[in-house]
Short mmCIF file of C-alpha atoms in Angstrom, two decimals:
data_model
loop_
_atom_site.label_atom_id
_atom_site.label_comp_id
_atom_site.label_asym_id
_atom_site.label_seq_id
_atom_site.Cartn_x
_atom_site.Cartn_y
_atom_site.Cartn_z
CA MET A 1407 139.08 101.94 95.74
CA LYS A 1408 135.43 100.98 95.82
CA GLU A 1409 134.69 103.24 92.84
CA ALA A 1410 137.63 101.73 90.94
CA SER A 1411 136.41 98.18 91.49
CA LYS A 1412 132.89 99.23 90.47
CA LEU A 1413 134.28 100.71 87.27
CA LEU A 1414 136.20 97.49 86.62
CA LEU A 1415 133.02 95.48 87.07
CA TYR A 1416 131.24 97.77 84.64
CA LEU A 1417 134.05 97.34 82.11
CA TYR A 1418 133.90 93.60 82.59
CA ALA A 1419 130.12 93.58 81.97
CA ILE A 1420 130.49 95.76 78.86
CA ALA A 1421 133.31 93.58 77.54
CA PHE A 1422 131.22 90.45 78.09
CA ILE A 1423 128.17 91.88 76.31
CA VAL A 1424 130.29 93.17 73.41
CA LEU A 1425 131.97 89.78 73.07
CA VAL A 1426 128.67 87.87 72.99
CA TRP A 1427 127.22 90.44 70.58
CA GLU A 1428 130.30 90.16 68.34
CA LEU A 1429 130.02 86.36 68.26
CA LEU A 1430 126.32 86.51 67.47
CA ALA A 1431 126.99 89.12 64.73
CA LEU A 1432 129.57 86.81 63.19
CA TYR A 1433 127.12 83.94 63.30
CA PHE A 1434 124.09 85.81 61.90
CA GLY A 1435 125.91 88.10 59.47
CA PRO A 1436 125.55 91.88 58.82
CA PHE A 1437 122.07 91.68 57.28
CA ILE A 1438 120.54 90.40 60.49
CA LEU A 1439 122.84 91.69 63.25
CA PRO A 1440 125.43 94.45 62.73
CA THR A 1441 128.61 94.26 64.81
CA PRO A 1442 128.81 96.29 68.05
CA TRP A 1443 131.60 98.49 66.67
CA GLU A 1444 129.53 99.29 63.57
CA VAL A 1445 126.52 100.22 65.76
CA PHE A 1446 128.67 102.24 68.15
CA LEU A 1447 130.19 104.31 65.32
CA TYR A 1448 126.77 104.87 63.80
CA PHE A 1449 125.41 105.87 67.22
CA VAL A 1450 128.23 108.40 67.78
CA ARG A 1451 127.57 109.91 64.34
CA GLN A 1452 123.87 110.11 65.15
CA LEU A 1453 124.65 112.30 68.15
CA ASP A 1454 125.30 115.07 65.60
CA ASN A 1455 121.99 114.40 63.90
CA PRO A 1456 119.27 116.80 65.14
CA ILE A 1457 116.48 114.38 64.26
CA PHE A 1458 118.04 111.56 66.31
CA LEU A 1459 118.75 113.95 69.17
CA SER A 1460 115.17 115.14 69.10
CA HIS A 1461 113.95 111.50 69.41
CA LEU A 1462 116.39 110.93 72.24
CA LEU A 1463 115.35 114.05 74.13
CA TYR A 1464 111.65 113.21 73.75
CA SER A 1465 112.24 109.76 75.24
CA LEU A 1466 114.44 111.10 78.00
CA GLY A 1467 111.90 113.78 78.89
CA ARG A 1468 109.02 111.30 78.99
CA LEU A 1469 110.97 108.86 81.11
CA VAL A 1470 112.25 111.42 83.60
CA GLY A 1471 108.88 113.17 83.72
CA GLY A 1472 106.91 109.95 84.17
CA LEU A 1473 109.26 108.62 86.84
CA ALA A 1474 109.24 111.96 88.66
CA ILE A 1475 105.42 112.12 88.66
CA GLY A 1476 105.27 108.50 89.83
CA PHE A 1477 107.72 109.12 92.66
CA ILE A 1478 106.17 112.41 93.77
CA LEU A 1479 102.72 110.78 93.97
CA ALA A 1480 103.70 107.42 95.39
CA PHE A 1481 106.30 108.33 98.03
CA PRO A 1482 104.10 110.59 100.21
CA LEU A 1483 101.08 108.34 99.71
CA GLY A 1484 103.15 105.28 100.69
CA ILE A 1485 104.29 107.05 103.87
CA ALA A 1486 100.70 108.08 104.64
CA LEU A 1487 99.40 104.53 104.14
CA GLY A 1488 102.16 103.10 106.29
CA TYR A 1489 101.61 105.57 109.12
CA PHE A 1490 97.85 106.15 109.16
CA LYS A 1491 96.24 102.79 109.85
CA THR A 1492 92.70 103.96 109.07
CA LEU A 1493 93.70 105.34 105.68
CA ASP A 1494 95.56 102.11 104.95
CA LYS A 1495 92.51 100.05 105.88
CA TYR A 1496 90.50 101.63 103.07
CA VAL A 1497 93.16 102.27 100.43
CA ALA A 1498 95.43 99.20 100.72
CA PRO A 1499 92.80 96.69 99.49
CA ILE A 1500 92.33 98.75 96.32
CA VAL A 1501 96.09 99.01 95.79
CA PHE A 1502 96.69 95.29 96.28
CA LEU A 1503 93.72 94.26 94.13
CA THR A 1504 94.98 96.34 91.22
CA TYR A 1505 98.70 95.73 91.82
CA PRO A 1506 99.01 92.56 89.69
CA ILE A 1507 97.31 94.13 86.66
CA PRO A 1508 99.92 95.15 84.03
CA LYS A 1509 99.42 98.92 83.92
CA VAL A 1510 100.55 99.11 80.30
CA LEU A 1511 97.17 97.62 79.40
CA PHE A 1512 95.66 100.98 80.23
CA LEU A 1513 97.68 102.80 77.58
CA PRO A 1514 94.83 102.67 75.00
CA VAL A 1515 92.43 103.92 77.69
CA LEU A 1516 94.73 106.87 78.44
CA LEU A 1517 95.09 107.57 74.72
CA VAL A 1518 91.30 107.69 74.40
CA LEU A 1519 91.04 109.95 77.43
CA PHE A 1520 93.96 112.31 76.78
CA GLY A 1521 94.62 112.06 73.04
CA LEU A 1522 97.97 111.53 71.35
CA GLY A 1523 99.90 114.22 73.27
CA GLU A 1524 102.47 113.78 75.98
CA ALA A 1525 100.02 113.26 78.85
CA PRO A 1526 99.17 109.57 78.24
CA LYS A 1527 102.87 108.65 77.86
CA LEU A 1528 103.83 110.43 81.04
CA LEU A 1529 100.85 108.98 82.89
CA ILE A 1530 101.42 105.38 81.82
CA ILE A 1531 105.04 105.56 83.01
CA ALA A 1532 103.96 107.25 86.23
CA LEU A 1533 101.24 104.64 86.79
CA THR A 1534 103.61 101.73 86.16
CA THR A 1535 106.34 103.01 88.46
CA SER A 1536 104.20 104.50 91.22
CA TYR A 1537 102.68 101.17 92.24
CA LEU A 1538 106.01 99.61 93.08
CA ILE A 1539 107.25 102.72 94.90
CA LEU A 1540 103.95 103.01 96.77
CA VAL A 1541 103.91 99.43 98.00
CA VAL A 1542 107.58 99.35 98.98
CA THR A 1543 107.36 102.72 100.79
CA ARG A 1544 104.23 101.67 102.66
CA ASP A 1545 105.82 98.40 103.73
CA SER A 1546 109.00 100.11 104.90
CA ILE A 1547 106.97 102.39 107.17
CA ARG A 1548 104.97 99.47 108.51
CA ALA A 1549 108.24 97.69 109.29
CA ILE A 1550 109.28 100.44 111.74
CA ASP A 1551 109.66 99.06 115.23
CA PRO A 1552 106.79 100.73 117.19
CA ASN A 1553 109.32 101.42 119.94
CA TYR A 1554 110.79 104.11 117.69
CA TYR A 1555 107.54 106.07 118.03
CA THR A 1556 107.66 105.65 121.81
CA PHE A 1557 111.29 106.67 121.76
CA PHE A 1558 110.45 109.72 119.69
CA ALA A 1559 107.68 110.55 122.18
CA THR A 1560 110.26 110.57 124.97
CA LEU A 1561 112.23 113.21 123.08
CA TRP A 1562 109.18 115.34 122.45
CA PRO A 1563 108.78 118.40 124.70
CA ALA A 1564 106.19 117.65 127.38
CA GLU A 1565 104.39 120.96 126.89
CA ILE A 1566 103.57 120.37 123.21
CA ASN A 1567 100.64 118.23 122.14
CA ARG A 1568 101.69 114.80 120.92
CA ARG A 1569 98.91 114.56 118.35
CA GLY A 1570 99.14 117.88 116.56
CA LEU A 1571 100.47 118.80 113.15
CA SER A 1572 103.85 119.81 114.55
CA TRP A 1573 104.20 116.29 116.03
CA PHE A 1574 103.42 114.70 112.67
CA MET A 1575 105.74 117.02 110.76
CA ALA A 1576 108.57 116.27 113.22
CA ILE A 1577 108.05 112.51 113.07
CA LEU A 1578 107.82 112.75 109.27
CA ARG A 1579 111.13 114.58 109.07
CA HIS A 1580 113.08 112.63 111.67
CA VAL A 1581 111.62 109.10 111.45
CA LEU A 1582 109.32 108.37 108.51
CA TYR A 1583 111.23 110.11 105.72
CA PRO A 1584 114.69 108.68 106.56
CA GLN A 1585 113.19 105.23 107.13
CA ALA A 1586 111.29 105.17 103.82
CA LEU A 1587 113.70 106.96 101.50
CA PRO A 1588 116.27 104.17 100.89
CA ALA A 1589 113.49 101.65 100.23
CA ALA A 1590 111.71 104.07 97.89
CA ILE A 1591 114.93 104.73 95.96
CA THR A 1592 115.47 100.98 95.57
CA ALA A 1593 111.92 100.67 94.25
CA PHE A 1594 112.56 103.62 91.93
CA ARG A 1595 115.67 101.88 90.63
CA LEU A 1596 113.73 98.68 89.92
CA ALA A 1597 110.82 100.59 88.42
CA SER A 1598 113.09 102.51 86.05
CA GLY A 1599 113.76 99.30 84.09
CA THR A 1600 110.06 98.63 83.68
CA ALA A 1601 109.55 102.29 82.78
CA VAL A 1602 111.93 101.99 79.81
CA ALA A 1603 109.96 98.97 78.55
CA VAL A 1604 106.66 100.81 78.94
CA LEU A 1605 108.12 103.85 77.20
CA PHE A 1606 109.09 101.71 74.23
CA ILE A 1607 105.55 100.34 73.97
CA ALA A 1608 104.02 103.80 74.36
CA GLU A 1609 106.29 105.28 71.68
CA SER A 1610 105.99 102.42 69.26
CA PHE A 1611 102.42 103.11 68.20
CA ALA A 1612 101.10 106.36 69.54
CA THR A 1613 103.60 108.92 68.35
CA ASP A 1614 106.14 109.85 65.67
CA LYS A 1615 108.65 111.14 68.23
CA GLY A 1616 110.91 109.26 70.56
CA LEU A 1617 113.33 106.36 70.42
CA GLY A 1618 110.53 103.79 70.48
CA PHE A 1619 109.16 105.25 67.26
CA LEU A 1620 112.68 105.42 65.79
CA ILE A 1621 113.35 101.74 66.55
CA VAL A 1622 110.06 100.54 65.07
CA ASP A 1623 110.39 102.86 62.07
CA ALA A 1624 113.96 101.67 61.38
CA TRP A 1625 112.87 98.06 61.79
CA GLY A 1626 110.10 98.62 59.19
CA ALA A 1627 112.68 100.10 56.81
CA MET A 1628 115.14 97.30 57.63
CA ASP A 1629 117.69 99.98 58.56
CA LEU A 1630 119.38 97.80 61.15
CA ARG A 1631 122.13 100.19 62.17
CA ARG A 1632 119.56 102.92 62.92
CA MET A 1633 117.38 100.40 64.77
CA TRP A 1634 120.33 99.26 66.89
CA SER A 1635 121.47 102.82 67.57
CA GLY A 1636 117.96 103.48 68.95
CA ILE A 1637 118.14 100.36 71.09
CA LEU A 1638 121.56 101.43 72.33
CA ALA A 1639 120.31 104.93 73.16
CA MET A 1640 117.31 103.58 75.05
CA SER A 1641 119.51 101.17 76.98
CA LEU A 1642 121.88 104.00 77.86
CA ILE A 1643 119.01 106.14 79.13
CA GLY A 1644 117.89 103.24 81.34
CA ALA A 1645 121.43 102.73 82.65
CA ILE A 1646 121.89 106.44 83.32
CA ILE A 1647 118.62 106.68 85.26
CA PHE A 1648 119.67 103.62 87.27
CA GLU A 1649 122.96 105.33 88.14
CA VAL A 1650 121.19 108.59 88.94
CA ALA A 1651 119.13 106.63 91.49
CA ASN A 1652 122.39 105.33 92.97
CA LEU A 1653 123.72 108.89 93.11
CA LEU A 1654 120.54 110.11 94.82
CA GLU A 1655 120.88 107.42 97.45
CA TYR A 1656 124.52 108.34 97.92
CA LEU A 1657 123.67 112.00 98.42
CA LEU A 1658 120.40 111.74 100.33
CA CYS A 1659 121.08 108.70 102.52
CA PRO A 1660 124.65 109.17 103.81
CA TRP A 1661 124.18 106.50 106.48
CA LYS A 1662 123.55 103.86 103.77
CA ARG A 1663 126.85 104.84 102.18
CA ARG A 1664 128.62 104.16 105.48
CA GLN A 1665 126.67 100.94 106.09
CA GLY A 1666 127.86 99.63 102.75
CA ALA A 1667 131.47 100.64 103.40
CA MET B 916 89.91 101.02 137.04
CA LYS B 917 90.04 104.17 135.00
CA THR B 918 92.40 105.60 132.44
CA LEU B 919 94.24 108.65 133.73
CA SER B 920 95.27 111.44 131.44
CA ILE B 921 98.87 112.69 131.45
CA SER B 922 97.81 116.00 132.91
CA THR B 923 95.90 114.29 135.73
CA MET B 924 99.02 112.41 136.63
CA THR B 925 101.54 115.20 136.52
CA GLU B 926 99.34 117.92 137.97
CA LEU B 927 99.05 116.07 141.26
CA THR B 928 101.79 117.65 143.28
CA CYS B 929 102.74 116.95 146.82
CA LYS B 930 103.44 120.16 148.68
CA GLY B 931 106.91 120.47 150.19
CA PHE B 932 108.20 117.20 148.79
CA LEU B 933 110.66 117.19 145.88
CA GLY B 934 111.06 114.01 143.90
CA VAL B 935 108.81 111.24 142.64
CA GLU B 936 105.94 109.70 144.53
CA VAL B 937 104.12 106.68 143.16
CA LYS B 938 100.99 105.87 145.08
CA SER B 939 98.92 102.67 144.74
CA LEU B 940 99.66 102.40 141.03
CA SER B 941 97.99 99.51 139.23
CA ALA B 942 97.84 98.75 135.51
CA SER B 943 95.93 96.23 133.46
CA HIS B 944 95.18 95.46 129.83
CA ASN B 945 91.57 95.02 130.90
CA ASN B 946 90.09 94.58 134.33
CA THR B 947 91.05 90.89 134.48
CA ASP B 948 94.52 90.92 132.89
CA VAL B 949 96.42 92.81 135.59
CA ILE B 950 100.05 93.78 134.82
CA PHE B 951 100.97 95.09 138.26
CA LYS B 952 99.08 96.01 141.35
CA ASP B 953 99.42 98.49 144.15
CA ILE B 954 102.92 99.80 143.49
CA SER B 955 103.91 102.58 145.89
CA PHE B 956 107.23 104.20 146.56
CA THR B 957 108.75 107.56 147.28
CA LEU B 958 111.93 108.76 145.64
CA PRO B 959 113.46 111.96 147.00
CA LYS B 960 115.16 114.31 144.57
CA GLY B 961 118.79 113.41 143.85
CA HIS B 962 118.28 109.75 144.76
CA SER B 963 117.64 106.62 142.78
CA VAL B 964 115.32 103.64 142.71
CA ALA B 965 116.26 100.34 141.10
CA LEU B 966 113.31 98.21 140.06
CA VAL B 967 114.42 94.60 139.99
CA GLY B 968 112.30 91.90 138.46
CA SER B 969 112.28 89.20 135.86
CA SER B 970 111.55 89.93 132.19
CA GLY B 971 107.89 90.59 131.47
CA CYS B 972 106.96 91.58 135.01
CA GLY B 973 105.87 95.06 133.92
CA LYS B 974 108.96 97.15 134.67
CA THR B 975 108.84 98.88 131.28
CA THR B 976 105.13 99.62 131.64
CA LEU B 977 105.78 101.10 135.07
CA LEU B 978 108.55 103.31 133.69
CA ASN B 979 106.33 104.38 130.76
CA LEU B 980 103.58 105.40 133.16
CA ILE B 981 105.96 107.34 135.39
CA TYR B 982 107.30 109.09 132.30
CA GLY B 983 103.78 109.93 131.13
CA LEU B 984 103.59 107.58 128.18
CA PHE B 985 100.29 105.74 127.93
CA PRO B 986 100.56 102.51 126.02
CA GLY B 987 96.76 102.11 125.88
CA ILE B 988 96.25 100.36 129.19
CA LEU B 989 94.01 100.91 132.18
CA VAL B 990 95.70 102.67 135.06
CA GLU B 991 94.73 103.37 138.64
CA GLY B 992 96.69 105.37 141.19
CA THR B 993 98.86 108.44 141.03
CA VAL B 994 102.35 109.44 139.99
CA THR B 995 103.54 112.70 141.41
CA ILE B 996 106.62 114.40 140.07
CA SER B 997 107.59 117.44 142.05
CA PRO B 998 108.33 120.11 141.06
CA LYS B 999 106.10 119.84 138.04
CA SER B 1000 108.70 121.50 135.84
CA THR B 1001 111.23 118.67 136.41
CA LYS B 1002 112.97 117.88 133.12
CA LYS B 1003 112.55 114.21 132.32
CA ALA B 1004 114.51 111.95 130.02
CA TYR B 1005 114.22 108.29 129.15
CA VAL B 1006 116.90 105.80 128.16
CA MET B 1007 114.99 102.99 126.52
CA GLN B 1008 115.96 99.35 126.24
CA ASP B 1009 117.75 98.62 122.91
CA ILE B 1010 116.37 101.66 121.09
CA GLY B 1011 118.23 104.75 122.12
CA LEU B 1012 119.42 106.24 118.88
CA PHE B 1013 118.12 106.65 115.34
CA PRO B 1014 120.30 104.65 112.94
CA TRP B 1015 120.04 107.29 110.19
CA LYS B 1016 121.45 110.07 112.36
CA THR B 1017 125.05 110.53 113.43
CA VAL B 1018 125.87 110.72 117.13
CA LYS B 1019 125.85 114.51 116.87
CA GLU B 1020 122.52 114.57 115.02
CA ASN B 1021 121.00 112.17 117.56
CA LEU B 1022 122.09 114.39 120.41
CA MET B 1023 120.88 117.51 118.65
CA LEU B 1024 117.42 116.07 118.00
CA PRO B 1025 115.87 116.75 121.45
CA LEU B 1026 117.34 120.26 121.31
CA ILE B 1027 115.82 120.83 117.86
CA LEU B 1028 112.45 119.51 119.04
CA GLU B 1029 112.61 121.82 122.06
CA LYS B 1030 113.41 124.67 119.66
CA VAL B 1031 116.62 125.53 121.46
CA PRO B 1032 118.36 128.32 119.47
CA LYS B 1033 121.23 127.08 117.28
CA GLU B 1034 123.95 128.91 119.18
CA LYS B 1035 122.84 127.24 122.42
CA ARG B 1036 122.96 123.71 121.04
CA ILE B 1037 126.26 122.81 122.67
CA ILE B 1038 127.08 119.14 123.10
CA ALA B 1039 130.88 118.93 122.99
CA PRO B 1040 131.50 119.30 126.77
CA LEU B 1041 128.96 116.58 127.52
CA LEU B 1042 130.55 114.23 124.98
CA GLU B 1043 133.93 114.86 126.55
CA GLU B 1044 132.56 114.23 130.03
CA LEU B 1045 131.25 110.85 128.87
CA GLY B 1046 134.47 110.05 127.03
CA ILE B 1047 132.86 109.92 123.58
CA GLY B 1048 134.11 113.20 122.16
CA GLU B 1049 135.62 111.60 119.09
CA LEU B 1050 132.43 109.76 118.11
CA SER B 1051 130.25 112.69 117.11
CA GLN B 1052 130.39 112.05 113.34
CA ARG B 1053 129.80 108.31 113.59
CA TYR B 1054 126.53 106.50 113.00
CA PRO B 1055 125.11 104.22 115.73
CA PHE B 1056 125.99 101.09 113.72
CA GLU B 1057 129.63 102.20 113.79
CA LEU B 1058 129.69 102.17 117.61
CA SER B 1059 130.28 99.37 120.09
CA GLY B 1060 127.46 98.47 122.49
CA GLY B 1061 129.10 100.41 125.31
CA GLU B 1062 129.64 103.49 123.14
CA ARG B 1063 126.01 103.36 122.01
CA GLN B 1064 124.79 103.35 125.59
CA ARG B 1065 127.10 106.23 126.50
CA VAL B 1066 125.61 108.20 123.61
CA ALA B 1067 122.09 107.27 124.77
CA LEU B 1068 123.00 108.56 128.24
CA ALA B 1069 124.40 111.76 126.72
CA ARG B 1070 121.14 112.14 124.80
CA ALA B 1071 119.22 111.89 128.08
CA LEU B 1072 121.43 114.55 129.66
CA VAL B 1073 121.67 116.94 126.73
CA THR B 1074 118.45 118.79 127.52
CA GLY B 1075 119.38 119.03 131.18
CA GLY B 1076 117.40 116.01 132.37
CA GLU B 1077 116.81 116.09 136.13
CA LEU B 1078 114.79 112.89 136.35
CA ILE B 1079 116.12 110.07 134.19
CA LEU B 1080 114.35 106.80 133.62
CA MET B 1081 116.44 103.90 132.37
CA ASP B 1082 115.03 100.64 131.10
CA GLU B 1083 117.61 97.85 131.19
CA PRO B 1084 120.20 100.22 129.75
CA PHE B 1085 123.13 97.84 130.03
CA SER B 1086 121.49 94.48 129.44
CA ALA B 1087 123.04 93.95 125.98
CA LEU B 1088 126.60 94.66 127.12
CA ASP B 1089 129.39 92.32 128.14
CA ALA B 1090 130.16 92.12 131.87
CA ILE B 1091 133.29 94.30 131.79
CA THR B 1092 131.72 97.10 129.73
CA ARG B 1093 128.58 96.88 131.86
CA GLU B 1094 130.51 97.39 135.11
CA LYS B 1095 132.45 100.31 133.64
CA LEU B 1096 129.28 102.01 132.51
CA GLN B 1097 127.51 101.37 135.81
CA ASP B 1098 130.40 103.09 137.61
CA SER B 1099 130.35 106.00 135.13
CA VAL B 1100 126.60 106.46 135.59
CA ALA B 1101 126.86 106.28 139.38
CA LEU B 1102 129.61 108.88 139.40
CA LEU B 1103 128.07 111.20 136.83
CA PHE B 1104 124.53 111.11 138.20
CA ASN B 1105 125.70 111.57 141.80
CA ARG B 1106 127.85 114.50 140.77
CA ARG B 1107 124.98 116.14 138.91
CA GLY B 1108 122.42 115.32 141.58
CA ILE B 1109 120.21 113.52 139.10
CA THR B 1110 117.17 111.61 140.29
CA PHE B 1111 116.82 108.35 138.42
CA ILE B 1112 114.73 105.23 138.19
CA LEU B 1113 116.37 102.15 136.77
CA ALA B 1114 114.63 98.98 135.64
CA THR B 1115 116.91 95.97 135.63
CA HIS B 1116 116.94 92.22 136.05
CA SER B 1117 120.44 92.33 137.50
CA MET B 1118 120.68 92.37 141.27
CA GLU B 1119 124.31 93.54 141.12
CA GLU B 1120 123.32 96.49 138.94
CA ALA B 1121 120.54 97.39 141.35
CA ALA B 1122 122.97 97.25 144.29
CA ILE B 1123 125.41 99.58 142.53
CA LEU B 1124 122.91 102.11 141.22
CA GLY B 1125 119.85 102.04 143.49
CA ASP B 1126 119.61 104.03 146.72
CA ILE B 1127 116.35 102.15 147.09
CA ILE B 1128 115.89 98.69 145.62
CA LEU B 1129 112.38 97.53 144.88
CA VAL B 1130 111.97 93.84 144.15
CA LEU B 1131 109.03 93.19 141.83
CA GLY B 1132 107.45 89.80 141.31
CA GLY B 1133 104.45 87.57 141.81
CA LYS B 1134 101.30 87.30 139.73
CA PRO B 1135 100.11 89.94 139.25
CA THR B 1136 103.34 91.82 139.83
CA ARG B 1137 103.63 93.64 143.13
CA ILE B 1138 106.43 94.85 145.36
CA LEU B 1139 107.96 91.80 147.04
CA GLY B 1140 110.51 93.73 149.02
CA GLN B 1141 112.13 97.09 149.48
CA PHE B 1142 115.75 97.64 150.50
CA SER B 1143 117.52 100.79 151.47
CA ASN B 1144 121.02 100.90 150.03
CA PRO B 1145 122.81 104.06 151.19
CA ASP B 1146 126.26 102.41 151.13
CA ARG B 1147 126.28 102.20 147.33
CA ARG B 1148 127.70 105.72 147.21
CA LEU B 1149 130.77 104.78 149.27
CA LYS B 1150 134.12 104.27 147.56
CA GLY B 1151 134.75 100.63 146.69
CA ALA B 1152 131.08 99.79 147.26
CA ARG B 1153 131.23 97.03 144.64
CA ASN B 1154 133.55 94.92 146.81
CA SER B 1155 132.00 95.70 150.18
CA ASP B 1156 130.23 93.20 152.43
CA GLN B 1157 127.12 95.36 152.28
CA PHE B 1158 127.06 95.02 148.47
CA PHE B 1159 127.14 91.19 148.66
CA LYS B 1160 124.58 91.21 151.47
CA ILE B 1161 122.12 93.35 149.55
CA VAL B 1162 122.57 91.26 146.40
CA THR B 1163 121.93 88.10 148.42
CA ASP B 1164 118.90 89.61 150.14
CA THR B 1165 117.48 90.81 146.82
CA ARG B 1166 118.00 87.38 145.28
CA LYS B 1167 116.33 85.64 148.21
CA CYS B 1168 113.43 88.05 148.10
CA LEU B 1169 112.93 87.52 144.39
CA ALA B 1170 113.14 83.74 144.83
CA SER B 1171 110.79 83.62 147.77
CA GLY B 1172 108.06 85.42 145.87
CA SER B 1173 106.70 86.90 149.09
CA SER B 1174 107.18 90.15 150.98
CA LEU B 1175 109.97 90.29 153.51
#
C-alpha cells in the first residue's frame, strides 16, 4: 500500500514535470527546447548507441566510485570524531573551518596534482560528499544520550576490561554503528545531489568522456536533442542513486522501516 | 576522600556473610560538593532494599557505585558483595533497551557480550514467564511502557542475575500498570530468591518491594530512617494495615528530615 502510494506520487511528479516542460517547449519552440516526448524517444534510441553508453557508464562509475570513497572515508572518521573527544578537539576545528569552502574550487588543484585521469574526478566527488557525511555522522554520535554508554557498561561482563579494544569493538557494533548509520545514509542521499552537480563540472572541461562532456559538446554543436538526452541521463543517475540510498536504509536499518510504518 | 577502584570495592569480602554490605559510603564531586554521606546498610542474600528519596538526592549515584560503575566522582567507604562471583544486573531509569534492536536482540545482547554459545542463548521460557512471549520481534518503540519495563526486567534476568539493581523502574508508568508490575516483580524475584536494590521516590512502591526501606534525605543526603518490612511478602500485603503504617511512617520520616 505504502509502495503503491509512493509510486503514485512519483507518477504525479513525473506528470507535473512533463506538463511544465511541454508547455515551455510549446512556448519556446523546437529550436530552443525540444518536447519531452522527442527527448525521451531520442534517449531510448541512444541506449543502443555504444558511444552514448560509454559516456553514461563513465559518469556512473565516477559518481558511484566518488560517493563510495567519500562514504568509506567519512563514516568511520565521523564515528571516531563523535566518540573520541580528544581526537575531535584537534580535528573538528579544521573540519569546520574548511566546511563552508566549496570543494569544487579545488578541482583545478587536483587536476594539477593528478593529471587528467580518473583520480581527480573521483577525488573531487569524494571530497564534496565526505564533508557532509562526516559532519552529520559526528553529530549523530555526539547526540547519543551518555546514559546509553552507562547502560552498555551494565551489560558488559564484569571480568573483561571496560577500556580495551574488545569493549570499543562491541560498542561500535551495538551502539555507535546503528546510531550513526541512518544519519549517514541521509547525508549520503543529500550529498548525492551535489555529487551529480560536481560531476557535471568535472566532466565539462577536463575530459572527453562522460555525460558532462556529452552535454557541453552537444550544446556547442547546438544538437539540442543530444544535449537533453545527456541531461536526462544524468538526472536519472542522480535519481537512481537517491533510491539506492533509500534501499540501503531499508535493508540496513530495519527499525527505521518500522518507525516509518 | 579517595577514589576507589572497582577491584578494591568488590574484592572486599565479608567472611560468612552472603549479600551486600555497604559501609560508611560517601560520595562527592569534589571535597566540598558532597552528594551523600555515611550510607551504611546490610542486605542479606535473597532480600531487598528500597531506597526512598526525592529526585536528585543521589539514589542513582549510590546504585552506580554499588554496581561498580564510577561516574568520575570521589568515593569513600566500602561496598561488599558476597560471594564475589554474584551475577549482577541493572535496570536503569528510562534507558533499558536499545531502540535499534528488537526485543529478542536486546535480550540476546548480554549473552553475546558474555560469549554464551549460540545453542545456550535461550530466552523463550523467560519471555513466557514475564508474559511477553509474543513481543520478541518487536522494537522498543512498538511496546507500551509496561511492556518495555517487562522486557528490561527480562534483560536483567537473562544472564541469571542474582543481584539486581533497579533505578526508578516504574516511574514512567500509569498507576494501574505500575501496580501490576510491582506485584509481578515481587512474585518473580521472591520465587527466584533474587537479591535486589530498588531506588524509588514512591513510598508505596518501597513498601511493596523492600524488605528493608531506607529513607534518604537531608543536605548532604544521608539515611534519615530505616524500616524493616517483613510483612510485604504476605498475601494481600498491599491492603494490609502494616502496608499503610509503613507508608505513613516513611512519609513522616522523609518530611521530618531527621533520623527517627
